Amino acid sequence: MGLPRFKRPVGTSEPSSNLYVANCGPAVGLTLDTIEAVFGAYGEVKGVHLADESGSRVIVSYHEEKSAESALKALNRRACPELGGRSLHIQYSIPSVCQVAANDSIQVSLEASELDIPGLYLIKDFINAKEEEELLAAVDTRPWQKLAKRRVQHYGYEFHYNTRNVNTNQYLGELPSFLSPILEKMSLFEKLGYTGTVLLDQLTVNEYPPGVGLSPHIDTHSAFEGLIFSLSLAGPCIMEFRKYSTGVWPTSADTLSDEEALNSDKSSKFLRRAIYLPPRSILLLSREARYAWHHYIPHHKIDVVKDARIRRASRRVSFTLRKVRKGPCECEFPQYCDSQK
């Protein structure tokens, strides 16, 4: 069933039973259930929905307009202790005419070949359940670094999120021995048509709580060479890919209209694809998939795949394996390349 789509308020909006709430959502560590519980103190909540793909803005819908009025007066531009002390920015909102599916109407593929993105490969059941358990146990015995939305570990070289690059002078040592089951199976990609040499020296481990995704990005060309491997552990997710004509991801979700953000290849600004990544699967981004397509994980607690609703697990852990680049990138996609701009 489709979920109602709401208009972003422009200027002063008329009172309604729906509230547009900014600085609030999974992207800032707040689950939809928690938000509903807090706003439920002011009246019966009909539902809480993401307002856009940022994951930091939601729509809270009440059954009665007076409940929305009470919540707006009590919470707008005030720190809310029950929501991590965040200061919320609230306005009235009204439903738009269009209806969208729970997964934003994008068709989610099960095979990489269905996406028609050169250089994208997926192997399901790349490791078995016992190997998955051992990998999770290995990282859980090691210290985690806390970010705003998730926890990470770095091996080989540390990735600096402020510069989206690595310092090649800060070598952390060889990749850990627990990676052996992964590295020994890289030859499996030959069966899918990939014949290149796999050389890796950097690992980032990410742990995602439910509802937390990954911001859209292309791994910096000058930071890493042409292969990006991503192994999914513990829980499933959807990964989405977008190719922009300018090579630049908009600095804000507000840059795109609702229609542009929701329509697949009908948008003149980008091409859009999505794939389902089950636990124990590994994804390879090479060639165009690595250098020209933004990839990200939507901030969803439930993904819709082939009409099935799949709830995100209590955690998802990814192993991202790369080779640090020691010189400028000379790829065939200069419009997306920081070395050639």
Short mmCIF file of N, CA, C and O in Angstrom, two decimals, residues 240-314:
data_model
loop_
_atom_site.label_atom_id
_atom_site.label_comp_id
_atom_site.label_asym_id
_atom_site.label_seq_id
_atom_site.Cartn_x
_atom_site.Cartn_y
_atom_site.Cartn_z
N GLU A 240 21.48 1.68 -3.23
CA GLU A 240 21.00 2.39 -4.41
C GLU A 240 22.17 3.05 -5.13
O GLU A 240 23.16 3.46 -4.49
N PHE A 241 22.06 3.17 -6.43
CA PHE A 241 23.09 3.78 -7.28
C PHE A 241 22.46 4.89 -8.10
O PHE A 241 21.35 4.75 -8.62
N ARG A 242 23.19 6.01 -8.22
CA ARG A 242 22.73 7.11 -9.04
C ARG A 242 23.89 7.66 -9.86
O ARG A 242 24.99 7.83 -9.35
N LYS A 243 23.60 7.95 -11.11
CA LYS A 243 24.60 8.54 -11.99
C LYS A 243 24.11 9.90 -12.45
O LYS A 243 23.08 10.02 -13.12
N TYR A 244 24.86 10.93 -12.09
CA TYR A 244 24.51 12.32 -12.40
C TYR A 244 25.29 12.79 -13.62
O TYR A 244 26.47 12.46 -13.78
N SER A 245 24.64 13.60 -14.43
CA SER A 245 25.30 14.10 -15.64
C SER A 245 26.47 15.01 -15.31
O SER A 245 27.44 15.09 -16.05
N THR A 246 26.38 15.71 -14.17
CA THR A 246 27.45 16.64 -13.79
C THR A 246 28.53 15.97 -12.96
O THR A 246 29.60 16.52 -12.77
N GLY A 247 28.23 14.79 -12.43
CA GLY A 247 29.19 14.10 -11.57
C GLY A 247 29.17 14.61 -10.15
O GLY A 247 29.98 14.19 -9.33
N VAL A 248 28.25 15.52 -9.84
CA VAL A 248 28.23 16.13 -8.51
C VAL A 248 26.94 15.77 -7.81
O VAL A 248 25.85 16.00 -8.34
N TRP A 249 27.05 15.19 -6.61
CA TRP A 249 25.86 14.92 -5.80
C TRP A 249 25.37 16.23 -5.20
O TRP A 249 26.15 17.01 -4.67
N PRO A 250 24.07 16.54 -5.27
CA PRO A 250 23.56 17.79 -4.71
C PRO A 250 23.95 17.92 -3.24
O PRO A 250 23.93 16.95 -2.49
N THR A 251 24.30 19.13 -2.82
CA THR A 251 24.75 19.34 -1.46
C THR A 251 23.63 19.20 -0.45
O THR A 251 23.88 19.04 0.74
N SER A 252 22.39 19.23 -0.90
CA SER A 252 21.26 19.10 0.00
C SER A 252 20.16 18.33 -0.69
O SER A 252 19.98 18.42 -1.89
N ALA A 253 19.41 17.56 0.11
CA ALA A 253 18.28 16.84 -0.47
C ALA A 253 17.26 17.81 -1.05
O ALA A 253 16.47 17.45 -1.91
N ASP A 254 17.26 19.06 -0.57
CA ASP A 254 16.31 20.04 -1.07
C ASP A 254 16.60 20.46 -2.51
O ASP A 254 15.78 21.09 -3.16
N THR A 255 17.80 20.12 -3.02
CA THR A 255 18.16 20.48 -4.39
C THR A 255 17.25 19.79 -5.39
O THR A 255 16.98 20.30 -6.47
N LEU A 256 16.75 18.60 -5.04
CA LEU A 256 15.90 17.85 -5.94
C LEU A 256 14.44 17.99 -5.52
O LEU A 256 14.13 17.99 -4.34
N SER A 257 13.55 18.09 -6.51
CA SER A 257 12.13 18.08 -6.21
C SER A 257 11.71 16.67 -5.86
O SER A 257 12.43 15.70 -6.08
N ASP A 258 10.50 16.53 -5.30
CA ASP A 258 10.00 15.21 -4.96
C ASP A 258 9.94 14.32 -6.19
O ASP A 258 10.29 13.14 -6.16
N GLU A 259 9.48 14.91 -7.32
CA GLU A 259 9.36 14.10 -8.53
C GLU A 259 10.71 13.59 -9.01
O GLU A 259 10.86 12.44 -9.41
N GLU A 260 11.73 14.45 -8.96
CA GLU A 260 13.07 14.06 -9.40
C GLU A 260 13.66 13.01 -8.47
O GLU A 260 14.35 12.09 -8.90
N ALA A 261 13.39 13.13 -7.19
CA ALA A 261 13.94 12.19 -6.23
C ALA A 261 13.28 10.83 -6.32
O ALA A 261 13.89 9.81 -6.00
N LEU A 262 12.03 10.79 -6.76
CA LEU A 262 11.29 9.54 -6.74
C LEU A 262 11.28 8.81 -8.08
O LEU A 262 11.25 7.59 -8.13
N ASN A 263 11.28 9.54 -9.18
CA ASN A 263 11.22 8.89 -10.48
C ASN A 263 12.57 8.28 -10.83
O ASN A 263 13.59 8.87 -10.60
N SER A 264 12.54 7.11 -11.43
CA SER A 264 13.78 6.39 -11.74
C SER A 264 14.51 7.07 -12.89
O SER A 264 15.07 8.14 -12.74
N ASP A 265 14.54 6.47 -14.06
CA ASP A 265 15.29 7.03 -15.17
C ASP A 265 14.53 8.17 -15.87
O ASP A 265 15.01 8.71 -16.85
N LYS A 266 13.35 8.52 -15.35
CA LYS A 266 12.61 9.61 -15.96
C LYS A 266 13.22 10.96 -15.64
O LYS A 266 12.92 11.96 -16.26
N SER A 267 14.07 11.02 -14.61
CA SER A 267 14.69 12.29 -14.23
C SER A 267 15.79 12.65 -15.21
O SER A 267 16.58 11.81 -15.60
N SER A 268 15.84 13.91 -15.58
CA SER A 268 16.90 14.36 -16.48
C SER A 268 18.21 14.56 -15.73
O SER A 268 19.25 14.73 -16.35
N LYS A 269 18.17 14.53 -14.40
CA LYS A 269 19.35 14.82 -13.61
C LYS A 269 20.17 13.57 -13.30
O LYS A 269 21.36 13.67 -13.07
N PHE A 270 19.55 12.41 -13.24
CA PHE A 270 20.30 11.22 -12.87
C PHE A 270 19.60 9.95 -13.34
O PHE A 270 18.40 9.93 -13.60
N LEU A 271 20.39 8.89 -13.41
CA LEU A 271 19.87 7.54 -13.58
C LEU A 271 19.84 6.90 -12.20
O LEU A 271 20.69 7.19 -11.35
N ARG A 272 18.91 6.01 -11.97
CA ARG A 272 18.72 5.45 -10.64
C ARG A 272 18.53 3.93 -10.72
O ARG A 272 17.77 3.44 -11.54
N ARG A 273 19.25 3.21 -9.88
CA ARG A 273 19.16 1.75 -9.79
C ARG A 273 19.21 1.34 -8.32
O ARG A 273 19.69 2.09 -7.47
N ALA A 274 18.73 0.13 -8.01
CA ALA A 274 18.80 -0.37 -6.64
C ALA A 274 18.95 -1.89 -6.65
O ALA A 274 18.41 -2.57 -7.52
N ILE A 275 19.68 -2.41 -5.66
CA ILE A 275 19.91 -3.84 -5.56
C ILE A 275 19.78 -4.27 -4.11
O ILE A 275 20.10 -3.51 -3.18
N TYR A 276 19.30 -5.48 -3.91
CA TYR A 276 19.15 -6.05 -2.57
C TYR A 276 20.41 -6.82 -2.21
O TYR A 276 20.88 -7.67 -2.97
N LEU A 277 20.98 -6.51 -1.03
CA LEU A 277 22.20 -7.16 -0.56
C LEU A 277 21.86 -8.05 0.63
O LEU A 277 21.68 -7.57 1.75
N PRO A 278 21.76 -9.35 0.43
CA PRO A 278 21.47 -10.25 1.56
C PRO A 278 22.71 -10.48 2.41
O PRO A 278 23.84 -10.23 1.96
N PRO A 279 22.54 -10.93 3.64
CA PRO A 279 23.70 -11.25 4.48
C PRO A 279 24.61 -12.28 3.80
O PRO A 279 24.13 -13.17 3.09
N ARG A 280 25.90 -12.12 3.99
CA ARG A 280 26.95 -13.01 3.48
C ARG A 280 27.20 -12.82 1.99
O ARG A 280 27.93 -13.59 1.37
N SER A 281 26.61 -11.78 1.40
CA SER A 281 26.88 -11.48 -0.01
C SER A 281 28.00 -10.45 -0.10
O SER A 281 28.24 -9.68 0.83
N ILE A 282 28.68 -10.43 -1.25
CA ILE A 282 29.75 -9.46 -1.47
C ILE A 282 29.53 -8.77 -2.80
O ILE A 282 29.16 -9.39 -3.80
N LEU A 283 29.70 -7.46 -2.79
CA LEU A 283 29.50 -6.63 -3.97
C LEU A 283 30.84 -6.07 -4.42
O LEU A 283 31.64 -5.64 -3.59
N LEU A 284 31.07 -6.08 -5.72
CA LEU A 284 32.28 -5.49 -6.29
C LEU A 284 31.89 -4.32 -7.18
O LEU A 284 31.10 -4.46 -8.10
N LEU A 285 32.47 -3.15 -6.89
CA LEU A 285 32.35 -1.99 -7.74
C LEU A 285 33.67 -1.81 -8.48
O LEU A 285 34.71 -1.59 -7.86
N SER A 286 33.60 -1.88 -9.79
CA SER A 286 34.79 -1.66 -10.63
C SER A 286 34.37 -0.84 -11.85
O SER A 286 33.19 -0.62 -12.09
N ARG A 287 35.35 -0.36 -12.58
CA ARG A 287 35.13 0.42 -13.80
C ARG A 287 34.07 1.51 -13.58
O ARG A 287 34.17 2.29 -12.66
N GLU A 288 33.06 1.55 -14.42
CA GLU A 288 32.06 2.63 -14.33
C GLU A 288 31.31 2.61 -13.01
O GLU A 288 31.00 3.67 -12.45
N ALA A 289 31.00 1.43 -12.49
CA ALA A 289 30.28 1.33 -11.22
C ALA A 289 31.06 1.97 -10.09
O ALA A 289 30.48 2.58 -9.19
N ARG A 290 32.37 1.85 -10.12
CA ARG A 290 33.20 2.41 -9.07
C ARG A 290 33.44 3.92 -9.26
O ARG A 290 33.44 4.70 -8.31
N TYR A 291 33.67 4.34 -10.52
CA TYR A 291 34.15 5.69 -10.78
C TYR A 291 33.06 6.71 -11.11
O TYR A 291 33.28 7.91 -10.98
N ALA A 292 31.88 6.26 -11.55
CA ALA A 292 30.90 7.21 -12.08
C ALA A 292 29.54 7.17 -11.38
O ALA A 292 28.73 8.07 -11.58
N TRP A 293 29.27 6.15 -10.56
CA TRP A 293 27.96 6.02 -9.92
C TRP A 293 28.08 6.28 -8.42
O TRP A 293 28.89 5.65 -7.75
N HIS A 294 27.25 7.20 -7.92
CA HIS A 294 27.13 7.35 -6.48
C HIS A 294 26.42 6.13 -5.91
O HIS A 294 25.49 5.60 -6.52
N HIS A 295 26.85 5.69 -4.75
CA HIS A 295 26.14 4.60 -4.09
C HIS A 295 25.81 5.01 -2.66
O HIS A 295 26.54 5.77 -2.04
N TYR A 296 24.70 4.52 -2.18
CA TYR A 296 24.32 4.81 -0.80
C TYR A 296 23.28 3.81 -0.31
O TYR A 296 22.70 3.04 -1.09
N ILE A 297 23.07 3.83 1.00
CA ILE A 297 22.08 2.96 1.63
C ILE A 297 20.98 3.85 2.20
O ILE A 297 21.24 4.65 3.10
N PRO A 298 19.75 3.75 1.70
CA PRO A 298 18.67 4.59 2.22
C PRO A 298 18.43 4.37 3.71
O PRO A 298 18.67 3.28 4.23
N HIS A 299 17.96 5.41 4.37
CA HIS A 299 17.68 5.33 5.80
C HIS A 299 16.30 4.70 6.01
O HIS A 299 15.32 5.39 6.30
N HIS A 300 16.24 3.39 5.87
CA HIS A 300 14.98 2.66 6.02
C HIS A 300 15.09 1.66 7.18
O HIS A 300 16.16 1.11 7.43
N LYS A 301 13.96 1.41 7.84
CA LYS A 301 13.89 0.29 8.78
C LYS A 301 13.29 -0.93 8.09
O LYS A 301 13.51 -2.06 8.52
N ILE A 302 12.53 -0.68 7.02
CA ILE A 302 11.91 -1.75 6.24
C ILE A 302 12.18 -1.48 4.77
O ILE A 302 11.94 -0.38 4.27
N ASP A 303 12.70 -2.47 4.06
CA ASP A 303 12.92 -2.37 2.62
C ASP A 303 11.87 -3.20 1.90
O ASP A 303 11.47 -4.27 2.38
N VAL A 304 11.43 -2.72 0.74
CA VAL A 304 10.45 -3.44 -0.07
C VAL A 304 11.17 -4.02 -1.29
O VAL A 304 11.73 -3.29 -2.10
N VAL A 305 11.17 -5.35 -1.38
CA VAL A 305 11.88 -6.06 -2.44
C VAL A 305 10.92 -7.04 -3.10
O VAL A 305 10.45 -7.99 -2.47
N LYS A 306 10.62 -6.79 -4.38
CA LYS A 306 9.71 -7.68 -5.11
C LYS A 306 8.40 -7.90 -4.36
O LYS A 306 7.94 -9.03 -4.17
N ASP A 307 7.81 -6.82 -3.85
CA ASP A 307 6.54 -6.83 -3.11
C ASP A 307 6.65 -7.45 -1.72
O ASP A 307 5.63 -7.59 -1.03
N ALA A 308 7.83 -7.84 -1.29
CA ALA A 308 8.04 -8.36 0.07
C ALA A 308 8.62 -7.26 0.95
O ALA A 308 9.51 -6.52 0.54
N ARG A 309 8.10 -7.14 2.16
CA ARG A 309 8.61 -6.15 3.12
C ARG A 309 9.65 -6.84 4.01
O ARG A 309 9.34 -7.77 4.75
N ILE A 310 10.89 -6.36 3.94
CA ILE A 310 12.01 -6.98 4.66
C ILE A 310 12.52 -6.00 5.70
O ILE A 310 13.03 -4.94 5.37
N ARG A 311 12.38 -6.37 6.96
CA ARG A 311 12.81 -5.50 8.05
C ARG A 311 14.33 -5.60 8.24
O ARG A 311 14.90 -6.69 8.21
N ARG A 312 14.97 -4.45 8.44
CA ARG A 312 16.40 -4.44 8.71
C ARG A 312 16.67 -5.16 10.04
O ARG A 312 15.87 -5.08 10.97
N ALA A 313 17.81 -5.81 10.15
CA ALA A 313 18.16 -6.54 11.35
C ALA A 313 18.60 -5.57 12.45
O ALA A 313 18.73 -4.36 12.24
N SER A 314 18.82 -6.10 13.67
CA SER A 314 19.24 -5.26 14.79
C SER A 314 20.59 -4.62 14.54
O SER A 314 20.94 -3.61 15.15
#
